[in-house]
């Protein structure tokens, strides 16, 4: 695996690289999502494996997209089953992910499993592939007063409820325990709502405790395997977004809940001044 740490460039792939490949699909087909990074300065691959649903591994603790596909749920036009390498291998009885991680390591990449911590992507279509039964059957857990984006964000789940937090915790620890990952990324930017916006800042300690406890659980898994699991946190850097999300970013840094912090303006602005964030992180050793 990669020997350089901290990484030079962290690259996040939402797994669509493996969902749009022509047949025939073999084990070697997974290389299409790795080989093009060879010779670049990317040395850490964040592979986005799931959110309210497992869409890149055959989970046993939450619904996974492979089984939903078998049920015939609707797919995006680019997610046709006959173009999805992961699904093709699944139908052959092959879990692609350990092979994929091994390939990344051989190429010198650090492999991090990334989770979107409250993605509302395509939840506007309740019968879509990214809408698990759990979401449909638990409408009382939604953040109904998040009305941004013409109610797009009210599909997010409310972390005030212990069962929501436990659902995410279970899927993250399953991946950490099953696979030879080097770390876990918690992506709090898609979508940046975790409580009703009017209550979010008052409830920020709930999310801080969740992240801290999850980090400790990952430490235990790392100690058990004799190799640490690195935690990466991805957050918004806009004060209003942090307040409405209940993300106490300064406290997360102060407590050093993770050794790596990624900040985003939630738009593709690569000229953001992050000097204040850098100063806080350097002081805390992040």
PDB file of C-alpha atoms in Angstrom, residues 83-178:
ATOM      1  CA  UNK A  83     -22.996  -2.009 -17.681  1.00  0.00           C
ATOM      2  CA  UNK A  84     -22.422  -2.371 -13.920  1.00  0.00           C
ATOM      3  CA  UNK A  85     -19.252  -4.391 -13.268  1.00  0.00           C
ATOM      4  CA  UNK A  86     -19.967  -4.686  -9.549  1.00  0.00           C
ATOM      5  CA  UNK A  87     -23.424  -6.117 -10.183  1.00  0.00           C
ATOM      6  CA  UNK A  88     -22.177  -8.451 -12.928  1.00  0.00           C
ATOM      7  CA  UNK A  89     -19.567  -9.926 -10.573  1.00  0.00           C
ATOM      8  CA  UNK A  90     -22.150 -10.151  -7.782  1.00  0.00           C
ATOM      9  CA  UNK A  91     -24.346 -12.267 -10.085  1.00  0.00           C
ATOM     10  CA  UNK A  92     -21.297 -14.482 -10.642  1.00  0.00           C
ATOM     11  CA  UNK A  93     -20.940 -14.943  -6.870  1.00  0.00           C
ATOM     12  CA  UNK A  94     -17.921 -12.630  -6.628  1.00  0.00           C
ATOM     13  CA  UNK A  95     -17.542  -9.770  -4.161  1.00  0.00           C
ATOM     14  CA  UNK A  96     -15.481  -7.311  -6.189  1.00  0.00           C
ATOM     15  CA  UNK A  97     -14.475  -5.091  -3.232  1.00  0.00           C
ATOM     16  CA  UNK A  98     -11.616  -7.111  -1.678  1.00  0.00           C
ATOM     17  CA  UNK A  99     -10.146  -7.606  -5.150  1.00  0.00           C
ATOM     18  CA  UNK A 100     -10.543  -3.907  -5.878  1.00  0.00           C
ATOM     19  CA  UNK A 101      -8.815  -2.915  -2.631  1.00  0.00           C
ATOM     20  CA  UNK A 102      -5.969  -5.338  -3.324  1.00  0.00           C
ATOM     21  CA  UNK A 103      -5.530  -3.805  -6.782  1.00  0.00           C
ATOM     22  CA  UNK A 104      -5.425  -0.298  -5.289  1.00  0.00           C
ATOM     23  CA  UNK A 105      -2.797  -1.358  -2.760  1.00  0.00           C
ATOM     24  CA  UNK A 106      -0.625  -2.935  -5.451  1.00  0.00           C
ATOM     25  CA  UNK A 107      -0.690   0.386  -7.280  1.00  0.00           C
ATOM     26  CA  UNK A 108       0.472   2.188  -4.142  1.00  0.00           C
ATOM     27  CA  UNK A 109      -2.858   3.772  -3.265  1.00  0.00           C
ATOM     28  CA  UNK A 110      -4.227   4.183   0.221  1.00  0.00           C
ATOM     29  CA  UNK A 111      -7.817   2.919   0.106  1.00  0.00           C
ATOM     30  CA  UNK A 112     -10.484   4.728   2.129  1.00  0.00           C
ATOM     31  CA  UNK A 113     -14.149   3.692   2.206  1.00  0.00           C
ATOM     32  CA  UNK A 114     -16.263   6.845   2.024  1.00  0.00           C
ATOM     33  CA  UNK A 115     -19.804   7.230   3.373  1.00  0.00           C
ATOM     34  CA  UNK A 116     -22.246  10.021   2.603  1.00  0.00           C
ATOM     35  CA  UNK A 117     -23.733  10.642   5.993  1.00  0.00           C
ATOM     36  CA  UNK A 118     -27.205  11.820   4.911  1.00  0.00           C
ATOM     37  CA  UNK A 119     -27.417  11.801   1.133  1.00  0.00           C
ATOM     38  CA  UNK A 120     -30.792  12.841  -0.275  1.00  0.00           C
ATOM     39  CA  UNK A 121     -29.763  11.947  -3.808  1.00  0.00           C
ATOM     40  CA  UNK A 122     -32.767  10.737  -5.843  1.00  0.00           C
ATOM     41  CA  UNK A 123     -34.902  10.297  -2.704  1.00  0.00           C
ATOM     42  CA  UNK A 124     -37.305  12.640  -4.497  1.00  0.00           C
ATOM     43  CA  UNK A 125     -38.259   9.528  -6.479  1.00  0.00           C
ATOM     44  CA  UNK A 126     -39.412   7.115  -3.765  1.00  0.00           C
ATOM     45  CA  UNK A 127     -39.209   4.069  -6.051  1.00  0.00           C
ATOM     46  CA  UNK A 128     -35.630   4.718  -7.168  1.00  0.00           C
ATOM     47  CA  UNK A 129     -32.610   2.502  -6.637  1.00  0.00           C
ATOM     48  CA  UNK A 130     -31.287   4.781  -3.904  1.00  0.00           C
ATOM     49  CA  UNK A 131     -34.480   4.680  -1.846  1.00  0.00           C
ATOM     50  CA  UNK A 132     -34.381   1.770   0.608  1.00  0.00           C
ATOM     51  CA  UNK A 133     -37.480   0.312   2.242  1.00  0.00           C
ATOM     52  CA  UNK A 134     -36.208   1.647   5.566  1.00  0.00           C
ATOM     53  CA  UNK A 135     -36.584   5.204   4.282  1.00  0.00           C
ATOM     54  CA  UNK A 136     -40.046   4.604   2.827  1.00  0.00           C
ATOM     55  CA  UNK A 137     -41.286   2.916   5.991  1.00  0.00           C
ATOM     56  CA  UNK A 138     -39.923   5.503   8.439  1.00  0.00           C
ATOM     57  CA  UNK A 139     -41.166   8.840   7.190  1.00  0.00           C
ATOM     58  CA  UNK A 140     -41.351  10.118  10.772  1.00  0.00           C
ATOM     59  CA  UNK A 141     -37.528  10.094  10.833  1.00  0.00           C
ATOM     60  CA  UNK A 142     -37.233  12.646   8.015  1.00  0.00           C
ATOM     61  CA  UNK A 143     -36.127  16.245   8.508  1.00  0.00           C
ATOM     62  CA  UNK A 144     -39.342  17.688   7.183  1.00  0.00           C
ATOM     63  CA  UNK A 145     -38.511  21.335   7.836  1.00  0.00           C
ATOM     64  CA  UNK A 146     -35.358  21.287   5.684  1.00  0.00           C
ATOM     65  CA  UNK A 147     -37.009  23.002   2.724  1.00  0.00           C
ATOM     66  CA  UNK A 148     -33.978  24.063   0.668  1.00  0.00           C
ATOM     67  CA  UNK A 149     -33.890  22.952  -2.948  1.00  0.00           C
ATOM     68  CA  UNK A 150     -37.683  22.797  -3.303  1.00  0.00           C
ATOM     69  CA  UNK A 151     -37.864  20.292  -0.431  1.00  0.00           C
ATOM     70  CA  UNK A 152     -35.027  18.188  -1.865  1.00  0.00           C
ATOM     71  CA  UNK A 153     -33.203  18.104   1.472  1.00  0.00           C
ATOM     72  CA  UNK A 154     -36.146  17.058   3.626  1.00  0.00           C
ATOM     73  CA  UNK A 155     -35.462  13.502   2.509  1.00  0.00           C
ATOM     74  CA  UNK A 156     -32.553  13.513   4.972  1.00  0.00           C
ATOM     75  CA  UNK A 157     -32.898  11.523   8.192  1.00  0.00           C
ATOM     76  CA  UNK A 158     -32.865  13.123  11.641  1.00  0.00           C
ATOM     77  CA  UNK A 159     -29.846  12.168  13.751  1.00  0.00           C
ATOM     78  CA  UNK A 160     -31.850  13.102  16.856  1.00  0.00           C
ATOM     79  CA  UNK A 161     -33.163   9.535  16.661  1.00  0.00           C
ATOM     80  CA  UNK A 162     -30.759   6.897  18.019  1.00  0.00           C
ATOM     81  CA  UNK A 163     -31.934   4.386  15.417  1.00  0.00           C
ATOM     82  CA  UNK A 164     -30.719   6.660  12.604  1.00  0.00           C
ATOM     83  CA  UNK A 165     -27.284   7.006  14.166  1.00  0.00           C
ATOM     84  CA  UNK A 166     -27.096   3.268  14.804  1.00  0.00           C
ATOM     85  CA  UNK A 167     -27.990   2.499  11.194  1.00  0.00           C
ATOM     86  CA  UNK A 168     -25.039   4.511   9.928  1.00  0.00           C
ATOM     87  CA  UNK A 169     -22.746   3.178  12.636  1.00  0.00           C
ATOM     88  CA  UNK A 170     -23.628  -0.434  11.749  1.00  0.00           C
ATOM     89  CA  UNK A 171     -22.896  -0.078   8.033  1.00  0.00           C
ATOM     90  CA  UNK A 172     -19.622   1.785   8.583  1.00  0.00           C
ATOM     91  CA  UNK A 173     -18.306  -0.738  11.080  1.00  0.00           C
ATOM     92  CA  UNK A 174     -19.377  -3.627   8.838  1.00  0.00           C
ATOM     93  CA  UNK A 175     -17.158  -2.315   6.024  1.00  0.00           C
ATOM     94  CA  UNK A 176     -14.305  -1.544   8.412  1.00  0.00           C
ATOM     95  CA  UNK A 177     -14.521  -5.045   9.874  1.00  0.00           C
ATOM     96  CA  UNK A 178     -14.999  -6.989   6.624  1.00  0.00           C
TER      97      UNK A 178
END
